Coordinates of C-alpha atoms in Angstrom, one line a residue:
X1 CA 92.8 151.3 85.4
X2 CA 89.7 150.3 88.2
X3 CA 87.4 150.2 84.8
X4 CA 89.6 147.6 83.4
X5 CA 90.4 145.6 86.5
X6 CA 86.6 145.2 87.1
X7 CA 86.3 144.2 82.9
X8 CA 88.9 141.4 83.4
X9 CA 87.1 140.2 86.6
X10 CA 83.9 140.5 85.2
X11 CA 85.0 138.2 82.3
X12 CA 86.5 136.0 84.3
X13 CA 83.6 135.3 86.0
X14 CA 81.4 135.1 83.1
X15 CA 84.4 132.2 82.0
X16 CA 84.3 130.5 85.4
X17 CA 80.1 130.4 85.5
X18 CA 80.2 128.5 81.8
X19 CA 82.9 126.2 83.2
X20 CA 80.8 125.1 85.8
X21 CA 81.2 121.5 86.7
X22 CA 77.8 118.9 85.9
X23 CA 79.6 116.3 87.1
X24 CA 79.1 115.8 91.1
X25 CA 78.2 112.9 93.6
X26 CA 75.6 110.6 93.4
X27 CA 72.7 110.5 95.8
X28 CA 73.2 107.4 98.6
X29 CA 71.0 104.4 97.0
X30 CA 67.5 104.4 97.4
X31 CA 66.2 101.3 96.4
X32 CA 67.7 97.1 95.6
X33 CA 69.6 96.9 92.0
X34 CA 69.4 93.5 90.1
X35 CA 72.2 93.1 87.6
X36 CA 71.0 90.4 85.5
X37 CA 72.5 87.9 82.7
X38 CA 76.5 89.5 83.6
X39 CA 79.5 87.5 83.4
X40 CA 80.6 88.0 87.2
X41 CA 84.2 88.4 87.8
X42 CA 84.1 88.1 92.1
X43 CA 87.6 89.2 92.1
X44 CA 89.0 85.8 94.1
X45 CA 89.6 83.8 91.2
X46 CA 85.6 82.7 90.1
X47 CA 83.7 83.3 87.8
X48 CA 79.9 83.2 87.3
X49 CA 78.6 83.0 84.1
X50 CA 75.1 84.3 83.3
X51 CA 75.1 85.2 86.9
X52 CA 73.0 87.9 89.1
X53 CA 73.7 90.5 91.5
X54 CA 72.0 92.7 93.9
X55 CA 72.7 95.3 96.1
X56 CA 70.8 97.1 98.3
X57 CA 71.5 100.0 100.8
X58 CA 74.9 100.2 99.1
X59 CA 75.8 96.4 100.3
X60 CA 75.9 93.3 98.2
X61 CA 72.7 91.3 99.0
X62 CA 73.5 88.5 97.2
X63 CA 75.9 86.8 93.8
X64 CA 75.4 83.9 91.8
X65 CA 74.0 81.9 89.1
X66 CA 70.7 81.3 90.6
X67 CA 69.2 84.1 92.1
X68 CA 66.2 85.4 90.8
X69 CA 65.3 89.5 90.5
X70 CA 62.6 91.0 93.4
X71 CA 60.4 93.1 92.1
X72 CA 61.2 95.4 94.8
X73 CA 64.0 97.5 92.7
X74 CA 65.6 98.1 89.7
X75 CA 66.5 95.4 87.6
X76 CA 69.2 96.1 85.0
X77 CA 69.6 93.2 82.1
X78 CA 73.5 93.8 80.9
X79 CA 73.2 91.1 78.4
X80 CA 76.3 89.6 79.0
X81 CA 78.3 92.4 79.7
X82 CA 81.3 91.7 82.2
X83 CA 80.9 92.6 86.2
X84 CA 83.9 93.3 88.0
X85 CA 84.8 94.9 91.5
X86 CA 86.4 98.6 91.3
X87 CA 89.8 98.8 90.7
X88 CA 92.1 99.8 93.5
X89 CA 94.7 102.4 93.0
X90 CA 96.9 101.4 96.3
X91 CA 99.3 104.3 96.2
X92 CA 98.8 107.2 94.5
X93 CA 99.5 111.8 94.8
X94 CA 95.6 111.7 93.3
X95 CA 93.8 114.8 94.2
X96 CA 97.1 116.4 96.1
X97 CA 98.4 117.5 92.5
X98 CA 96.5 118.6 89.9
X99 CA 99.2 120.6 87.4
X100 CA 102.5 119.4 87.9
X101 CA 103.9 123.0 86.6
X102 CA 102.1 125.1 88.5
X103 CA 103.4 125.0 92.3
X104 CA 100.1 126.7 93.6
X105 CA 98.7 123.5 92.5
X106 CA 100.7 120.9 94.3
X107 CA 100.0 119.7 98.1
X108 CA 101.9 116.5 98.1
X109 CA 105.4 117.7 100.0
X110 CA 106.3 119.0 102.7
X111 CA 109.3 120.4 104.1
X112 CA 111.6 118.8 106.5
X113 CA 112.8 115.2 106.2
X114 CA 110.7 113.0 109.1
X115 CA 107.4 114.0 109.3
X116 CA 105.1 111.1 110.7
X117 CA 102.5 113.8 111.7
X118 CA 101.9 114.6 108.5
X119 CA 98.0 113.1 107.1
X120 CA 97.2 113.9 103.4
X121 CA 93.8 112.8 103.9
X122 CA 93.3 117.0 105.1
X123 CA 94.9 117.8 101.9
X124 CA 92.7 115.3 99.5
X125 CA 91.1 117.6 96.6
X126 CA 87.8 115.6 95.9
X127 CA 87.0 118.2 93.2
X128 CA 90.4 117.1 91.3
X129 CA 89.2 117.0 87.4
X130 CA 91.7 113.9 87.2
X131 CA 89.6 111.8 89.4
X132 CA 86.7 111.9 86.9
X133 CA 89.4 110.0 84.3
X134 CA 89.8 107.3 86.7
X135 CA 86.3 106.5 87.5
X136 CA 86.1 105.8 83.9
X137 CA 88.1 103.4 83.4
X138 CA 87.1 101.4 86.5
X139 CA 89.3 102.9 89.3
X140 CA 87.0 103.6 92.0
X141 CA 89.2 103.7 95.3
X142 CA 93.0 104.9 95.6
X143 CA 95.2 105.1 98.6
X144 CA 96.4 109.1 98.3
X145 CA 99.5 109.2 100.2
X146 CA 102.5 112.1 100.8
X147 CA 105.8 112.1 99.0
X148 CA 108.9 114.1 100.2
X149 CA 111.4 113.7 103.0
X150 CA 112.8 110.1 104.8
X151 CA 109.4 109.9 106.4
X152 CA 106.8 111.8 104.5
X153 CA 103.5 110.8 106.5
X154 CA 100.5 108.8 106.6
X155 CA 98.3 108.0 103.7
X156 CA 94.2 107.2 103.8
X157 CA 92.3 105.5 101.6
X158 CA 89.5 107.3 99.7
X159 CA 86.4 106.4 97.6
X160 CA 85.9 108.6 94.2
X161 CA 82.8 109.9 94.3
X162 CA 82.7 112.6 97.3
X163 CA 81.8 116.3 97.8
X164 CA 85.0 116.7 100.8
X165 CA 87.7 114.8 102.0
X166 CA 85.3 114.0 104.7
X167 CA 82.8 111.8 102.8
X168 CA 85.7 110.6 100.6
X169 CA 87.3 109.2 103.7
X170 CA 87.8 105.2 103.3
X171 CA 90.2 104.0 105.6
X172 CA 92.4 107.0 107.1
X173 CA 95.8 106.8 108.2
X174 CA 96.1 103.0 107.3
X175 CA 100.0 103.1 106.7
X176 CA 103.0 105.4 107.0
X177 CA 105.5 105.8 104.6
X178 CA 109.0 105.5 104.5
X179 CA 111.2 106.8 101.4
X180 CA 115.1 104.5 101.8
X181 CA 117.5 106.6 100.3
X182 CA 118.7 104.8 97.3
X183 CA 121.5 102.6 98.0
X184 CA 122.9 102.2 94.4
X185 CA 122.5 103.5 91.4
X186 CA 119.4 102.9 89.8
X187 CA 117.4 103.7 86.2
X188 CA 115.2 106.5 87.1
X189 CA 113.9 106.7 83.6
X190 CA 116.2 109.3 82.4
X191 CA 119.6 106.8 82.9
X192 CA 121.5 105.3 85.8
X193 CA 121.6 107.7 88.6
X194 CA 124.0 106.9 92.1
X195 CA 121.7 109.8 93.7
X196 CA 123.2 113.0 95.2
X197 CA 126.2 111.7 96.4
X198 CA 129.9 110.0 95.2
X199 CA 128.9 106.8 97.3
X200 CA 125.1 106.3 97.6
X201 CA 125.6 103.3 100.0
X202 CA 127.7 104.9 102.3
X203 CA 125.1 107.9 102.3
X204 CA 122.2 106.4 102.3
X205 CA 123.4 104.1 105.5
X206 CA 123.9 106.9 107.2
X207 CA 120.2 108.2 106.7
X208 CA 119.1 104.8 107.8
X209 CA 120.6 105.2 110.7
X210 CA 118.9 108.3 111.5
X211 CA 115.8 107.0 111.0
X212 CA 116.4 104.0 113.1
X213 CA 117.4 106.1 115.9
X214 CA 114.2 108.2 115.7
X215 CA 112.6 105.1 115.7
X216 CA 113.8 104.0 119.1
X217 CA 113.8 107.3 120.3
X218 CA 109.8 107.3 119.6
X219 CA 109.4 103.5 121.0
X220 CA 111.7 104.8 123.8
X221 CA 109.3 108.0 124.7
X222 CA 105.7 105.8 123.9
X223 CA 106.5 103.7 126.8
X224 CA 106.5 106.1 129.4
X225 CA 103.2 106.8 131.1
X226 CA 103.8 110.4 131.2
X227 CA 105.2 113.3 129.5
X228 CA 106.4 116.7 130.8
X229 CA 106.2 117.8 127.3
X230 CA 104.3 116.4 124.2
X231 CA 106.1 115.3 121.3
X232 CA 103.6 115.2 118.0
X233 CA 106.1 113.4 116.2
X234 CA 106.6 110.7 118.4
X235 CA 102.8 110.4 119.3
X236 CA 101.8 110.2 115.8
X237 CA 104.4 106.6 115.9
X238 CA 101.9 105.2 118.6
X239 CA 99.5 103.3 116.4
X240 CA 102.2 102.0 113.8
X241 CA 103.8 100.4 117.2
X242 CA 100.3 99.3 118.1
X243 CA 100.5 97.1 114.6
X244 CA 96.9 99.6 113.8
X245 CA 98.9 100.8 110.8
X246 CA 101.2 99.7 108.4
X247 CA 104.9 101.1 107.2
X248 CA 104.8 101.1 103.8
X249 CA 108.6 101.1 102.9
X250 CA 109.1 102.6 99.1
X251 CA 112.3 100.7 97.7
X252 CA 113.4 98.7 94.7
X253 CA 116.9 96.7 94.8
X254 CA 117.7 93.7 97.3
X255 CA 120.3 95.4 99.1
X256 CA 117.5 98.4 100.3
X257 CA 114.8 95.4 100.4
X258 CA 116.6 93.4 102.9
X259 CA 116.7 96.9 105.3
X260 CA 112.9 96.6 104.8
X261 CA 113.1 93.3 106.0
X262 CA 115.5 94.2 109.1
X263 CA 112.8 97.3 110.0
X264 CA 109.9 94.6 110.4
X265 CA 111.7 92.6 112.6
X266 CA 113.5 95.2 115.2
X267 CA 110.7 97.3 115.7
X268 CA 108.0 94.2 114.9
X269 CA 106.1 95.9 112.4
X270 CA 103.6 95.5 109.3
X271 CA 105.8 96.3 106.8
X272 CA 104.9 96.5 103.1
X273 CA 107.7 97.6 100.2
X274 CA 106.6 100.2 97.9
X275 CA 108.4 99.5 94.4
X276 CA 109.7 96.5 94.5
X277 CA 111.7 95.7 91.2
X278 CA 113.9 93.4 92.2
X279 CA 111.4 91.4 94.8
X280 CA 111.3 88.3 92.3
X281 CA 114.8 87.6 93.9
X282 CA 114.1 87.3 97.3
X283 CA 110.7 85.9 97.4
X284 CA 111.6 83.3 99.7
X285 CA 113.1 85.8 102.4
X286 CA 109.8 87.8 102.0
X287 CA 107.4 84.9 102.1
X288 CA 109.1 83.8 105.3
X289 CA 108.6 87.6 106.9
X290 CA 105.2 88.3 105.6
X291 CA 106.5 91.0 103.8
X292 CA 103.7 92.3 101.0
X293 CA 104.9 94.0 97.9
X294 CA 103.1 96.9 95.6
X295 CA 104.8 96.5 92.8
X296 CA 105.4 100.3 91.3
X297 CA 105.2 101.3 87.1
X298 CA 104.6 97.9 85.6
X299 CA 104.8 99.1 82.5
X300 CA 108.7 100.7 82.3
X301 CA 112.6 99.7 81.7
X302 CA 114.2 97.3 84.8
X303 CA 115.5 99.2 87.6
X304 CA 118.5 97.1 87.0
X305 CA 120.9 97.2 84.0
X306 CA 121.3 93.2 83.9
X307 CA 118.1 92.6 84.7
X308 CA 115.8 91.1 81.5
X309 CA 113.8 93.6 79.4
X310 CA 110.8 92.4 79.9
X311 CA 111.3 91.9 83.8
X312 CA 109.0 94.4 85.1
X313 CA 106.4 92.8 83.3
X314 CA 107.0 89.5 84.6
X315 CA 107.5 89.9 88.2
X316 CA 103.8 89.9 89.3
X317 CA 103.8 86.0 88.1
X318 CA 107.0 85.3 89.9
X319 CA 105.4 86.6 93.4
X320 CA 102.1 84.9 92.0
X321 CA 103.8 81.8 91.9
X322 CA 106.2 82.2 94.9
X323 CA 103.1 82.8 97.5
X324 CA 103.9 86.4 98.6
X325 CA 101.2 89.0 98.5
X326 CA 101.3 91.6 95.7
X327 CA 99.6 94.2 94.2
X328 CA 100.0 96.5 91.1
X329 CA 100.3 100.3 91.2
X330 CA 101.6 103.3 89.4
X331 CA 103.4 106.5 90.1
X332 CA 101.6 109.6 89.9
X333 CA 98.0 110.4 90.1
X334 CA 96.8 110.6 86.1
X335 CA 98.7 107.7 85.0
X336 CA 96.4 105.4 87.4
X337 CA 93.6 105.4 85.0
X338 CA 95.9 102.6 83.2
X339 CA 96.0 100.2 86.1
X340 CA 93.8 97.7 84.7
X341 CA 95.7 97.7 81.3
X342 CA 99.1 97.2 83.1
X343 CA 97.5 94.5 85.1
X344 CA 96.1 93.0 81.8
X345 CA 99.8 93.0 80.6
X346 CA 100.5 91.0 83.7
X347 CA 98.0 88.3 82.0
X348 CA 100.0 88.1 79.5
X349 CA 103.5 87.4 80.9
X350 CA 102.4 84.9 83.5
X351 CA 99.4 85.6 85.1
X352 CA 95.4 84.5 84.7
X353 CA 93.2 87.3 84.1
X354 CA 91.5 86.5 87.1
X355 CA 94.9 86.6 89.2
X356 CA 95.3 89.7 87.1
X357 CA 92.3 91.4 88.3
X358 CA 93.1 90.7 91.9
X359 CA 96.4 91.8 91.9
X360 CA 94.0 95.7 91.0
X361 CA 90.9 94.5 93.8
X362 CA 91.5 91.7 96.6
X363 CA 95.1 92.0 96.5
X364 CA 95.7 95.7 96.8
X365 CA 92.5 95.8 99.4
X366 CA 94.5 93.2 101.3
X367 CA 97.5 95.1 102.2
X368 CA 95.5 98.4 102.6
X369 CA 93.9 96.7 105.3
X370 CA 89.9 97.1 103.5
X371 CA 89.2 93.7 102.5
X372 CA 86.9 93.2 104.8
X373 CA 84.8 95.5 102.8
X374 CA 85.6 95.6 99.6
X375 CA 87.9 94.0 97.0
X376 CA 85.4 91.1 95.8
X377 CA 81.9 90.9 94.6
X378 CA 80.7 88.8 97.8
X379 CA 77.8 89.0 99.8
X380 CA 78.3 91.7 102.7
X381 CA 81.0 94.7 101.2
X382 CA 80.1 97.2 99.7
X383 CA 79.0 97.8 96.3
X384 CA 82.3 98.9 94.4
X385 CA 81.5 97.7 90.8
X386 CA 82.6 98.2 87.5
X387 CA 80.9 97.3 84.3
X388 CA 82.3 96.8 80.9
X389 CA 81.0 95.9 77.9
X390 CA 84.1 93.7 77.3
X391 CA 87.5 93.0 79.0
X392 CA 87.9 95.7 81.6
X393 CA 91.5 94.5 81.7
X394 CA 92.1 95.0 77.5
X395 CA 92.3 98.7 77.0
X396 CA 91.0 98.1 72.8
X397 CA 87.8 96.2 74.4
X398 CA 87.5 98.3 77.7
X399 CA 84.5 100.1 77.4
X400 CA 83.4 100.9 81.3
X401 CA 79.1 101.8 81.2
X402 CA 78.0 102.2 84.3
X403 CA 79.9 102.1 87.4
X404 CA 78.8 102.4 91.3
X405 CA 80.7 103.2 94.6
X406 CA 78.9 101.8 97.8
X407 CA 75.7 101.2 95.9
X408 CA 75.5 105.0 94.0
X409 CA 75.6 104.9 90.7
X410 CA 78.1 107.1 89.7
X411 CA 78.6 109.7 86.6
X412 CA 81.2 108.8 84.1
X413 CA 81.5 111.5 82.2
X414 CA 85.2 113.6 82.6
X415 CA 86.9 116.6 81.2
X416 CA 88.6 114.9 78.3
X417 CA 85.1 113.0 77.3
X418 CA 83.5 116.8 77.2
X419 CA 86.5 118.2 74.8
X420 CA 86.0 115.1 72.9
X421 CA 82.6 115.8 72.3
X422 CA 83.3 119.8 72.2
X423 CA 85.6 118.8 68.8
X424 CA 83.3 116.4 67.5
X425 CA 80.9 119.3 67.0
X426 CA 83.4 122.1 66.3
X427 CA 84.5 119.9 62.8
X428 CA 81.1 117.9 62.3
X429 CA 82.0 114.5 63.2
X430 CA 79.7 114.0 65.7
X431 CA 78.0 110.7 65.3

C-alpha cells in the first residue's frame, strides 16, 4: 500500500514539474521605450495619428504627433498599428475563483450577511491561470471585489502582472459593496425570478432596513472619542464616512435604484450602482446626485420583460448622452477577457469608438478613484498600454502584440494559447 502511495506521488510530481508555469512577471523597466508611427487612441476622446510615445521608468514621458525618438532607449516602429490604454475590468471575482465546481477553489464568499471587515485584496490569487487570458486581450487592471451577504466587503484594485497580492496591489479598499435584495422579480438568465420569498418587496424592505440601522448604528459608534470595546465592523465603516471610499451599491430596476439614491443622501456618501439596467430611466435623478453607474453584462436579455431587446446594448449611449458617468463591466472573472468586444458593441448602438473605449479606461478609472494615474495615454500615469494590430475593440481584427503594465513589458502568452499550440502539433497543422 506505502509502495503505491509513494508511486502516485512520485507521478504526480513528475506531472506537476512538466506543468511548470514560463509565464511570470516582467522585470521593472530599465531603459525609455519609443513607440513610433502608432495610431494613438489617448483614451479621452483624441486621436493622434502617426503619433509617438515614450515612457520611461514605467511613466509616460511624453504623446504626440511631433516628438522625435532619443537614442537613449528602445525604439519600437509599430507601423501603424493601434495604441490604446489597458482596459479596465472595474468589478470582477478574478483571481478569488479559479474552478467554479470545485469549492476548494473558490475564495469569493463568506459567511454571515454584513461583513464590512471583509478585504479580498488578502485573498487575490495572482497565480490565477485566467488572468493570463485577460492580459491578452488588453485587460490589464480589474477591481477584484467579494460577493455574498447584504454587505460583502471591500474590493481593491489590482494590476495583472504580479508575483503576490502585495505587488499586485493598485488601489486597495477603494469601495465597499452593498448587494439590495431584489425588490421585484427580475430575469436572472434562467427566467423571471421574485427571489426567495412570496413578496420580494416586502422582504427585501425589510433587509434595507437592517442595513440602514447598522448604518447609523456604525455612524452612531464612529463619533464617539472612545470605546470600552472595539467593534471591527463598525471601524472598518470609518473611511467610507470619511468619503476615502466609495459604496458601490449592486442593483438593477428603478425602484432598488432610487434606495441607492436615498443611501447617498442620508448617510452623504460616494455612491456608485453596480448593474444598472434600468439607469437609462432615471438619468436625470442620477445626474442631479452624482450617482455613477457600471453597467453589469452588456451583452445579455433586459432585466425587464417590457423593456426593448436590444436595451442592454443601448443603455451606455443613453447615459453617454444624458451626462452621467458610466462604465462597462461583466460578471464573473473569465468572461472579462470580452470587455473590449462588449464595449465595441456599445459603438455600434450609439456610441463613438472613442466614447466606447473610455467607457473600458477613463471612465471605469474615474469611479475607481485611479485616474489620476492611469486611464489615458497622457504625460505623467503610468504606462498601462495595449497594442493591437487592428481594432482592439473588434474581436475579428483584435489581435493584441505586445502589451505593458507600468512600463514592463509583459508576456502574453496563456494556457489556452499553449493547448492551441500543443494540438497544432499533435495533428500537424502547425503553421
Amino acid at each position: 500500500m506505502k509502495k503505491h502511495i509513494f508511486s502516485m506521488v512520485l507521478v504526480f510530481g513528475i506531472y506537476t514539474a512538466q506543468a511548470q508555469e514560463t509565464i511570470y512577471p516582467a522585470k521593472s523597466q530599465e531603459k525609455p521605450v519609443y513607440l513610433t508611427n502608432a495610431v494613438i487612441h489617448v483614451g479621452n476622446g483624441q486621436v493622434i495619428e502617426n503619433g509617438t510615445l515614450a515612457f520611461a521608468k514605467g511613466k509616460i514621458t511624453a504623446v504626440g504627433a511631433n516628438i522625435s525618438a532619443g537614442s537613449d532607449g528602445t525604439v519600437i516602429d509599430l507601423k501603424g498599428q493601434h495604441v490604446y490604454p489597458g482596459i479596465i475590468a472595474p468589478e470582477t471575482s478574478l483571481g478569488l475563483v479559479e474552478f467554479e465546481s470545485v469549492r476548494a477553489t473558490i475564495d469569493v464568499r463568506e459567511v454571515g450577511e454584513i461583513n464590512p471587515s471583509i478585504r479580498s485584496i488578502i485573498s487575490y490569487n495572482t497565480d490565477s491561470k485566467v488572468i493570463n487570458t485577460l492580459r491578452s486581450n488588453g485587460v490589464l487592471l480589474a477591481g477584484v471585489t467579494p460577493e455574498g451577504g447584504i454587505i460583502s466587503g471591500s474590493s481593491s484594485v489590482v494590476q495583472l502582472d504580479a508575483w503576490n497580492w502585495e505587488d499586485a496591489a493598485y488601489k486597495t479598499d477603494n469601495a465597499l459593496h452593498f448587494y439590495m435584495p431584489r425588490l421585484v422579480a427580475v430575469n436572472n438568465g434562467r427566467g423571471f425570478s421574485s427571489g426567495p420569498a412570496n413578496d420580494p418587496l416586502k422582504t427585501g424592505l425589510e433587509k434595507v432596513e437592517n442595513v440602514k440601522a447598522f448604518f447609523r448604528e456604525a455612524q452612531a459608534y464612529l463619533q464617539e472619542p472612545k470605546h470600552a470595546a472595539t467593534n471591527i465592523k463598525f471601524e472598518s465603516m470609518r473611511r467610507l464616512f470619511n468619503r476615502e471610499q466609495k459604496l458601490f451599491i449592486h442593483c438593477e430596476v428603478i425602484k432598488e435604484m432610487l434606495i441607492a439614491i436615498d443611501f447617498a443622501k442620508e448617510f452623504k456618501l460616494d455612491v456608485a450602482i453596480v448593474g444598472g439596467a434600468d439607469s437609462w430611466q432615471i438619468t436625470d435623478l442620477l445626474k442631479q446626485n452624482n450617482i455613477a453607474v457600471i453597467l453589469n453584462q452588456p451583452h445579455s436579455l433586459p432585466v425587464m420583460q417590457d423593456d426593448d431587446i436590444d436595451q442592454p446594448y443601448k443603455t451606455a449611449a443613453q447615459l453617454q448622452k444624458a451626462g452621467v458617468l458610466y462604465c462597462l463591466s461583466n460578471e464573473g472573472f473569465w468572461q472579462q477577457r470580452n470587455l473590449g468586444f462588449e464595449a465595441g458593441t456599445a459603438s455600434t448602438y450609439g456610441l463613438t469608438k472613442e466614447e466606447a473605449l473610455s467607457a473600458v479606461t477613463l471612465n471605469a478609472a474615474k469611479i475607481l478613484g485611479i485616474d489620476k494615474i492611469t486611464g489615458t495615454l497622457e504625460t505623467g500615469k503610468d504606462a498601462n498600454i495595449a497594442i493591437s494590430a487592428g481594432d482592439m475593440l473588434d474581436m475579428k481584427s483584435s489581435i493584441i502584440t505586445r502589451a505593458y503594465i507600468q512600463g514592463r513589458e509583459i508576456n502574453l502568452d496563456n494556457k489556452q494559447h499553449q493547448l492551441f499550440e500543443r494540438y497544432e502539433r499533435k495533428y500537424g497543422i502547425a503553421q
